[in-house]
Structure formats: C-alpha cells, structure tokens
CSV table of C-alpha atoms in Angstrom, one decimal:
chain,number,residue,atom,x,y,z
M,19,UNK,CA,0.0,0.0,0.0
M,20,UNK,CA,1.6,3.2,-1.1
M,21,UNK,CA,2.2,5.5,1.7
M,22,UNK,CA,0.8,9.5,2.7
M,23,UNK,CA,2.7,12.5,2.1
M,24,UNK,CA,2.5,12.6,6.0
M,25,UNK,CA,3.9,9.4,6.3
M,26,UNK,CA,7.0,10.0,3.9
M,27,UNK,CA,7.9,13.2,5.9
M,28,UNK,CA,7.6,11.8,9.1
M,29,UNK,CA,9.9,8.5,8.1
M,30,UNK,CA,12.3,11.5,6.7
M,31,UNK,CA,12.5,13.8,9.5
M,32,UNK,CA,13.4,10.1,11.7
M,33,UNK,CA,16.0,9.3,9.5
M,34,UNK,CA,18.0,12.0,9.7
M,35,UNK,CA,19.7,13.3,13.3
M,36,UNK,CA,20.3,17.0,14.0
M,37,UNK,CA,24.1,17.9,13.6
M,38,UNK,CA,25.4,20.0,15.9
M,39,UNK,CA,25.9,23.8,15.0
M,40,UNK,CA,30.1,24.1,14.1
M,41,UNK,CA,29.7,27.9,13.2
M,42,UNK,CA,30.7,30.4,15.8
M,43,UNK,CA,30.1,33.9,15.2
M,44,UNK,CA,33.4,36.4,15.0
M,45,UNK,CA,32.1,37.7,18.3
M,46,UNK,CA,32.5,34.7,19.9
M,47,UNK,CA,36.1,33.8,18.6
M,48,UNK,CA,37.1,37.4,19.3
M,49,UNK,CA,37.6,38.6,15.5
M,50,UNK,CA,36.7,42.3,14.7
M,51,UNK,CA,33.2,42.5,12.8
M,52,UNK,CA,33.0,42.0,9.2
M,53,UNK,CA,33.5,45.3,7.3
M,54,UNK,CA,30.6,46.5,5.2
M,55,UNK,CA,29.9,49.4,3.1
M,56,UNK,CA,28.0,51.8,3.9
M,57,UNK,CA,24.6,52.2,3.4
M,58,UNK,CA,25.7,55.8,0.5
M,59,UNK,CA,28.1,53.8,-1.0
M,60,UNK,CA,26.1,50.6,-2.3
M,61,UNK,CA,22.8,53.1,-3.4
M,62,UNK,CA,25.4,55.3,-4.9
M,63,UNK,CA,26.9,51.6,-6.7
M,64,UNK,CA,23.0,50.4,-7.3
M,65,UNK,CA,22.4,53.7,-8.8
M,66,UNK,CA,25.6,53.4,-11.6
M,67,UNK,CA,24.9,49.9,-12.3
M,68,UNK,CA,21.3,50.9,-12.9
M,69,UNK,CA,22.8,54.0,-15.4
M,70,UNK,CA,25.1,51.6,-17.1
M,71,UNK,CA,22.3,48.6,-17.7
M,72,UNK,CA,20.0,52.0,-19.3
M,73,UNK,CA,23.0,53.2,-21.2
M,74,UNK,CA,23.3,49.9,-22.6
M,75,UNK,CA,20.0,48.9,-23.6
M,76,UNK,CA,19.7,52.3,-25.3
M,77,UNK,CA,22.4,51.8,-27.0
M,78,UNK,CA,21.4,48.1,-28.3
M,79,UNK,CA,18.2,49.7,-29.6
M,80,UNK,CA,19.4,52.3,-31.5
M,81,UNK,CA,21.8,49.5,-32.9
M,82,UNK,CA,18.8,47.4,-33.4
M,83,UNK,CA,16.9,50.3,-35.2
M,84,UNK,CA,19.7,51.5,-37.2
M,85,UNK,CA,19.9,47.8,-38.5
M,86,UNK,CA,16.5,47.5,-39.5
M,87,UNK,CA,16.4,49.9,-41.5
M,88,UNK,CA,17.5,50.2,-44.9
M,89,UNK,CA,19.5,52.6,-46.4
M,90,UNK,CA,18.0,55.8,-47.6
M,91,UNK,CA,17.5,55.6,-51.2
M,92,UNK,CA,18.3,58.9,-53.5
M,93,UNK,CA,15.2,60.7,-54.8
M,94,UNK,CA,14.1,59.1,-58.3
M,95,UNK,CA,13.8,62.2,-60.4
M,96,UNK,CA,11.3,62.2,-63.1
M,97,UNK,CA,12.4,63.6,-66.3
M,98,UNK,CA,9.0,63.6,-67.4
M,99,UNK,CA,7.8,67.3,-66.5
C-alpha cells in the first residue's frame, strides 16, 4: 500500500539526526566584525549599475533600429515634367 505524504515526511524527519551547530560567530572567537559598506556607497553603486544597464540597452536599440532599416535611397527624379 503506497504511503501519505504525512507518512513519507515523518519516516524522513526520523532518519536524519540533528548535527550540531560548528559555526561560531566572530564575536564569539574574538575577531573584529565583518567590514561593510555603507549604506551611501552601495545606493550610490546600485544607482551606476542601474545608469550603465540603461545606457546599454539604449544603446542596443538604436543599434537594433539603425539595423533594420534600410539605407536611404536617392530621390528618383522624373524627367517627365
């Protein structure tokens, strides 16, 4: 007979023992706190990655654009007047 969902996670969660926790944090092992940038310097980073991913795109569309068109033809002029 084919066993529940309940079932399989229960016989799951019994198989497997809870390890114990090897990570310390720096406090603890009396290492200085990670340094971080502050909070101006990654919006003013977010803000020129944002610029350079717009510059970009613009640029592939007027690449794109300029592609699909064709080259302007000369005027035909009629001789006929």
């Amino acid at each position: 007979m084919a066993k529940s969902k309940k079932d399989m996670r229960d016989t799951s969660r019994e198989g497997r023992e809870r390890e114990e926790a090897t990570r310390s944090s720096r406090r603890a092992e009396g290492l200085p706190p990670e340094e971080h940038a502050s909070l101006e310097e990654v919006v003013r980073a977010a803000r020129k990655a944002g610029a350079a991913k717009r510059k970009a795109a613009r640029e592939e569309k007027k690449r794109s654009l300029s592609q699909d068109q064709p080259a302007a033809k000369p005027p035909v002029q009629d001789d006929a007047h």
